[in-house]
Amino acid sequence: MIDIHVDEDACNGCGLCVKDCPMHVYELQDSTAVPVKAGDCMGCLSCHEICPTQALEHRGVYPSRRHYIDLRVCEMLKRVI
Amino acid sequence: MSEGTIEHMKESFHTDTIYRSEDVPLGCIPPPEELEDTLHGLMKLNGLIIRSLEEIAGRGANAVTYRAGKKFGHEVAKYFRKIDNVEEALEELSHILHGQYTFEAWKPADRASYVIQENGTTFIYLVFHDCIVRQTLRRNGQEQGGPLCQTLFGYVVGAIEEITGKRAKLEIVHTGPNACLKKLILM
């Protein structure tokens, strides 16, 4: 079971997650995204990618393997950050 | 290119290894953890092939790759035991695909069964988690759901048809960065 948390302070109510979610997990209530059907979330994390304010947090998601991360770029980023 | 440079290049390929015909390599050389460059090269190559195929064949590219995947699915699955039950067939398929793709049957919270009947069609939702196709497309900045995804669809359909002996169809419902939702339609 996936648990979704929306940071109400960060959410700007753009509604992109509402439009993008194929399972209609989110609804806009008082200009804030609310996960009304978290049980229908299959963990694709499209909402994470589309959220401009990074207001979403999913717990219990299976993180798929990432082969495309370039280690050299990561090393460079680590030096900068 | 001067002769000195060529000699220098040749030197890097010279070893004193004695290789006999019976020396069958039993593991990857080099070990998998050193294969990152190879993997990235392969992903770039796959992306380029698909991009070129799209440029030349247009929408027909999907049909070509779907056909290729389906043929591959039939080829791979013909050595596996035949099962009538689709759910058991999916379990068998997840063993076949393990390491390349992982998937699970999925249903919305309000559904009682994984096998859903709607508007005269019977289908099962599949959530694909680990997927080398998704990694390749994202590695190259390409859109999901195109010809490379069709290869995987064909592969799954071919394998399911081979295992169950029934016809099947797969539809993309949604593609995401972490998982994709697909609909396996049973015919």
CSV table of C-alpha atoms in Angstrom, one decimal:
chain,number,residue,atom,x,y,z
A,1,MET,CA,0.0,0.0,0.0
A,2,ILE,CA,1.4,3.3,-1.1
A,3,ASP,CA,1.1,6.3,1.2
A,4,ILE,CA,1.2,9.7,-0.4
A,5,HIS,CA,1.9,12.9,1.5
A,6,VAL,CA,1.5,16.4,0.0
A,7,ASP,CA,3.4,19.3,1.5
A,8,GLU,CA,0.6,21.8,1.7
A,9,ASP,CA,3.0,24.7,2.1
A,10,ALA,CA,4.9,23.8,-1.0
A,11,CYS,CA,1.9,22.9,-3.2
A,12,ASN,CA,0.9,25.8,-5.5
A,13,GLY,CA,-2.3,24.2,-6.7
A,14,CYS,CA,-1.3,24.0,-10.4
A,15,GLY,CA,-3.2,20.8,-10.8
A,16,LEU,CA,-0.6,19.1,-13.0
A,17,CYS,CA,-0.6,16.0,-10.8
A,18,VAL,CA,-4.4,15.8,-11.1
A,19,LYS,CA,-4.3,16.0,-14.9
A,20,ASP,CA,-1.3,13.6,-15.2
A,21,CYS,CA,-2.3,10.8,-12.9
A,22,PRO,CA,-3.8,7.9,-14.9
A,23,MET,CA,-5.6,6.6,-11.8
A,24,HIS,CA,-7.1,9.9,-10.7
A,25,VAL,CA,-5.5,9.6,-7.3
A,26,TYR,CA,-5.4,13.4,-6.8
A,27,GLU,CA,-8.1,16.1,-6.5
A,28,LEU,CA,-7.7,19.8,-6.1
A,29,GLN,CA,-9.3,21.0,-2.8
A,30,ASP,CA,-8.9,24.6,-1.8
A,31,SER,CA,-6.1,25.0,-4.4
A,32,THR,CA,-4.1,22.1,-2.9
A,33,ALA,CA,-3.6,18.7,-4.3
A,34,VAL,CA,-5.2,16.0,-2.1
A,35,PRO,CA,-4.5,12.3,-2.7
A,36,VAL,CA,-8.1,11.1,-2.4
A,37,LYS,CA,-7.5,7.6,-3.8
A,38,ALA,CA,-4.0,6.7,-2.7
A,39,GLY,CA,-5.0,3.0,-2.8
A,40,ASP,CA,-5.1,3.3,-6.6
A,41,CYS,CA,-1.5,4.6,-6.9
A,42,MET,CA,0.7,2.1,-8.8
A,43,GLY,CA,3.9,4.0,-8.1
A,44,CYS,CA,4.8,5.3,-11.6
A,45,LEU,CA,5.9,8.6,-10.0
A,46,SER,CA,4.9,10.7,-13.0
A,47,CYS,CA,3.5,13.2,-10.4
A,48,HIS,CA,6.9,13.5,-8.9
A,49,GLU,CA,8.4,14.4,-12.2
A,50,ILE,CA,5.7,16.9,-13.1
A,51,CYS,CA,5.3,18.7,-9.8
A,52,PRO,CA,7.0,22.1,-10.2
A,53,THR,CA,7.4,22.6,-6.4
A,54,GLN,CA,8.4,19.0,-5.4
A,55,ALA,CA,5.6,18.9,-2.9
A,56,LEU,CA,4.9,15.2,-3.1
A,57,GLU,CA,6.2,12.3,-1.1
A,58,HIS,CA,5.4,8.6,-1.7
A,59,ARG,CA,6.0,5.9,0.9
A,60,GLY,CA,6.1,2.2,0.1
A,61,VAL,CA,7.0,2.6,-3.6
A,62,TYR,CA,9.2,0.0,-5.3
A,63,PRO,CA,12.0,2.0,-6.8
A,64,SER,CA,12.8,0.6,-10.2
A,65,ARG,CA,16.5,0.0,-11.2
A,66,ARG,CA,18.2,3.0,-12.7
A,67,HIS,CA,20.8,2.1,-15.2
A,68,TYR,CA,20.9,5.5,-16.9
A,69,ILE,CA,22.5,7.5,-14.2
A,70,ASP,CA,25.9,8.6,-15.5
A,71,LEU,CA,28.4,8.0,-12.6
A,72,ARG,CA,30.8,10.6,-13.9
A,73,VAL,CA,28.1,13.3,-13.9
A,74,CYS,CA,27.1,12.3,-10.4
A,75,GLU,CA,30.7,12.5,-9.2
A,76,MET,CA,30.9,16.0,-10.8
A,77,LEU,CA,27.7,17.1,-9.1
A,78,LYS,CA,28.9,15.8,-5.7
A,79,ARG,CA,31.9,18.0,-6.1
A,80,VAL,CA,29.7,21.0,-6.8
A,81,ILE,CA,27.0,20.4,-4.2
B,1,MET,CA,48.5,8.8,-38.2
B,2,SER,CA,52.1,8.1,-37.7
B,3,GLU,CA,53.6,4.6,-37.5
B,4,GLY,CA,54.5,5.2,-33.9
B,5,THR,CA,50.9,5.9,-32.9
B,6,ILE,CA,49.7,2.7,-34.7
B,7,GLU,CA,52.3,0.7,-32.8
B,8,HIS,CA,51.2,2.3,-29.6
B,9,MET,CA,47.6,1.3,-30.3
B,10,LYS,CA,48.6,-2.2,-31.2
B,11,GLU,CA,50.6,-2.6,-28.0
B,12,SER,CA,47.5,-2.2,-25.9
B,13,PHE,CA,45.9,-5.3,-27.6
B,14,HIS,CA,49.0,-7.5,-27.2
B,15,THR,CA,49.0,-10.0,-24.3
B,16,ASP,CA,50.9,-13.2,-23.6
B,17,THR,CA,47.6,-15.1,-22.9
B,18,ILE,CA,47.4,-18.6,-24.3
B,19,TYR,CA,43.8,-19.2,-25.4
B,20,ARG,CA,42.8,-22.8,-26.1
B,21,SER,CA,39.7,-23.8,-28.0
B,22,GLU,CA,38.4,-25.7,-24.9
B,23,ASP,CA,38.7,-22.5,-22.8
B,24,VAL,CA,35.0,-21.7,-22.6
B,25,PRO,CA,34.5,-18.4,-20.6
B,26,LEU,CA,32.2,-19.2,-17.7
B,27,GLY,CA,31.6,-15.6,-16.7
B,28,CYS,CA,31.4,-12.1,-18.1
B,29,ILE,CA,34.8,-10.6,-18.9
B,30,PRO,CA,35.2,-8.0,-17.4
B,31,PRO,CA,33.0,-8.5,-14.3
B,32,PRO,CA,29.5,-6.9,-14.6
B,33,GLU,CA,30.5,-4.0,-12.3
B,34,GLU,CA,33.1,-2.9,-14.9
B,35,LEU,CA,30.6,-3.0,-17.7
B,36,GLU,CA,29.0,0.5,-17.2
B,37,ASP,CA,30.6,2.0,-20.3
B,38,THR,CA,29.5,-1.0,-22.4
B,39,LEU,CA,25.9,-0.7,-21.1
B,40,HIS,CA,25.8,3.0,-21.8
B,41,GLY,CA,27.2,2.4,-25.3
B,42,LEU,CA,24.5,-0.3,-25.9
B,43,MET,CA,21.8,2.0,-24.7
B,44,LYS,CA,23.0,4.8,-27.0
B,45,LEU,CA,23.1,2.4,-29.9
B,46,ASN,CA,19.6,1.1,-29.3
B,47,GLY,CA,18.3,4.7,-29.0
B,48,LEU,CA,19.9,5.6,-32.3
B,49,ILE,CA,18.6,2.6,-34.1
B,50,ILE,CA,15.1,3.4,-32.9
B,51,ARG,CA,15.4,7.1,-33.8
B,52,SER,CA,16.6,6.3,-37.3
B,53,LEU,CA,13.9,3.7,-37.7
B,54,GLU,CA,11.2,6.3,-36.8
B,55,GLU,CA,12.7,8.7,-39.2
B,56,ILE,CA,12.6,6.3,-42.1
B,57,ALA,CA,9.6,4.2,-41.4
B,58,GLY,CA,7.5,6.8,-39.5
B,59,ARG,CA,4.5,5.2,-37.7
B,60,GLY,CA,5.3,1.9,-39.4
B,61,ALA,CA,8.3,1.6,-37.0
B,62,ASN,CA,5.9,0.5,-34.2
B,63,ALA,CA,4.6,-2.3,-36.3
B,64,VAL,CA,8.1,-3.5,-37.2
B,65,THR,CA,9.4,-3.5,-33.7
B,66,TYR,CA,6.2,-5.0,-32.3
B,67,ARG,CA,6.5,-7.8,-34.8
B,68,ALA,CA,10.2,-8.4,-33.9
B,69,GLY,CA,9.3,-8.5,-30.2
B,70,LYS,CA,6.4,-10.9,-30.7
B,71,LYS,CA,8.6,-13.2,-32.7
B,72,PHE,CA,11.2,-13.1,-30.0
B,73,GLY,CA,8.6,-13.8,-27.3
B,74,HIS,CA,7.3,-16.8,-29.2
B,75,GLU,CA,10.9,-18.1,-29.7
B,76,VAL,CA,11.9,-17.7,-26.1
B,77,ALA,CA,8.7,-19.1,-24.6
B,78,LYS,CA,8.3,-22.1,-26.7
B,79,TYR,CA,10.7,-24.0,-24.5
B,80,PHE,CA,8.6,-23.4,-21.4
B,81,ARG,CA,5.7,-25.5,-20.2
B,82,LYS,CA,2.3,-24.7,-21.5
B,83,ILE,CA,-0.2,-23.4,-19.0
B,84,ASP,CA,-3.9,-22.6,-19.6
B,85,ASN,CA,-4.3,-20.3,-16.6
B,86,VAL,CA,-3.3,-16.8,-17.5
B,87,GLU,CA,-2.3,-15.8,-14.0
B,88,GLU,CA,0.0,-18.8,-13.7
B,89,ALA,CA,1.3,-18.0,-17.2
B,90,LEU,CA,2.2,-14.5,-16.1
B,91,GLU,CA,4.1,-15.9,-13.1
B,92,GLU,CA,6.0,-18.1,-15.6
B,93,LEU,CA,6.7,-15.1,-17.8
B,94,SER,CA,8.0,-13.1,-14.9
B,95,HIS,CA,10.6,-15.9,-14.4
B,96,ILE,CA,11.5,-15.7,-18.1
B,97,LEU,CA,11.9,-12.0,-18.1
B,98,HIS,CA,13.6,-11.7,-14.7
B,99,GLY,CA,16.7,-9.5,-14.9
B,100,GLN,CA,15.4,-7.5,-17.9
B,101,TYR,CA,11.9,-6.6,-16.8
B,102,THR,CA,10.0,-7.1,-13.6
B,103,PHE,CA,6.2,-6.8,-13.5
B,104,GLU,CA,3.3,-7.5,-11.3
B,105,ALA,CA,-0.5,-7.9,-11.8
B,106,TRP,CA,-2.2,-4.8,-10.4
B,107,LYS,CA,-5.8,-3.8,-9.8
B,108,PRO,CA,-7.5,-0.6,-8.6
B,109,ALA,CA,-8.5,-0.7,-4.9
B,110,ASP,CA,-12.2,-1.0,-5.7
B,111,ARG,CA,-11.8,-4.1,-7.9
B,112,ALA,CA,-12.2,-7.6,-6.3
B,113,SER,CA,-10.2,-9.6,-8.9
B,114,TYR,CA,-7.1,-9.0,-11.0
B,115,VAL,CA,-9.0,-10.4,-14.1
B,116,ILE,CA,-11.3,-7.5,-15.0
B,117,GLN,CA,-14.3,-7.7,-17.4
B,118,GLU,CA,-15.4,-4.4,-18.9
B,119,ASN,CA,-17.4,-3.6,-22.0
B,120,GLY,CA,-17.2,-7.2,-23.3
B,121,THR,CA,-13.4,-7.4,-22.9
B,122,THR,CA,-11.4,-9.3,-20.4
B,123,PHE,CA,-8.1,-7.8,-19.3
B,124,ILE,CA,-5.4,-7.8,-16.5
B,125,TYR,CA,-3.5,-4.6,-15.6
B,126,LEU,CA,0.3,-5.1,-15.4
B,127,VAL,CA,2.6,-2.7,-13.7
B,128,PHE,CA,6.1,-2.9,-15.2
B,129,HIS,CA,8.8,-1.9,-12.6
B,130,ASP,CA,12.4,-2.6,-13.7
B,131,CYS,CA,12.6,-2.1,-17.5
B,132,ILE,CA,15.7,-1.8,-19.6
B,133,VAL,CA,13.6,-0.2,-22.4
B,134,ARG,CA,12.6,2.7,-20.0
B,135,GLN,CA,16.2,3.1,-18.9
B,136,THR,CA,17.4,3.3,-22.5
B,137,LEU,CA,14.8,5.8,-23.5
B,138,ARG,CA,15.4,8.0,-20.5
B,139,ARG,CA,19.2,7.7,-20.9
B,140,ASN,CA,18.8,9.1,-24.5
B,141,GLY,CA,16.1,11.6,-23.7
B,142,GLN,CA,13.6,9.9,-25.9
B,143,GLU,CA,9.8,9.6,-25.5
B,144,GLN,CA,8.3,6.6,-23.9
B,145,GLY,CA,5.7,4.5,-25.6
B,146,GLY,CA,7.4,4.5,-29.0
B,147,PRO,CA,8.9,1.7,-31.1
B,148,LEU,CA,11.3,0.4,-28.4
B,149,CYS,CA,8.3,0.0,-26.0
B,150,GLN,CA,6.5,-1.8,-28.8
B,151,THR,CA,9.3,-4.4,-28.8
B,152,LEU,CA,8.6,-5.2,-25.2
B,153,PHE,CA,4.9,-5.3,-25.8
B,154,GLY,CA,5.4,-7.8,-28.7
B,155,TYR,CA,7.8,-9.8,-26.5
B,156,VAL,CA,5.2,-10.1,-23.7
B,157,VAL,CA,2.3,-10.8,-26.1
B,158,GLY,CA,4.3,-13.4,-28.0
B,159,ALA,CA,5.4,-15.2,-24.8
B,160,ILE,CA,1.9,-15.1,-23.3
B,161,GLU,CA,0.4,-16.5,-26.5
B,162,GLU,CA,3.0,-19.2,-26.6
B,163,ILE,CA,2.5,-20.2,-23.0
B,164,THR,CA,-1.3,-20.1,-22.9
B,165,GLY,CA,-2.0,-21.0,-26.5
B,166,LYS,CA,-4.5,-18.1,-26.6
B,167,ARG,CA,-4.4,-14.8,-28.4
B,168,ALA,CA,-3.6,-11.7,-26.4
B,169,LYS,CA,-3.0,-8.0,-26.9
B,170,LEU,CA,-1.2,-5.4,-24.8
B,171,GLU,CA,-2.0,-1.7,-24.5
B,172,ILE,CA,-0.1,1.1,-22.9
B,173,VAL,CA,-2.2,2.9,-20.3
B,174,HIS,CA,0.5,5.1,-18.8
B,175,THR,CA,4.2,5.5,-18.9
B,176,GLY,CA,6.0,6.9,-15.9
B,177,PRO,CA,9.6,7.4,-14.8
B,178,ASN,CA,9.4,4.7,-12.2
B,179,ALA,CA,6.7,2.3,-13.5
B,180,CYS,CA,4.4,1.8,-16.5
B,181,LEU,CA,0.9,0.6,-16.5
B,182,LYS,CA,-0.2,-1.8,-19.3
B,183,LYS,CA,-3.3,-3.7,-20.0
B,184,LEU,CA,-3.1,-7.3,-21.1
B,185,ILE,CA,-6.3,-8.0,-23.1
B,186,LEU,CA,-7.2,-11.6,-23.4
B,187,MET,CA,-9.0,-12.6,-26.6
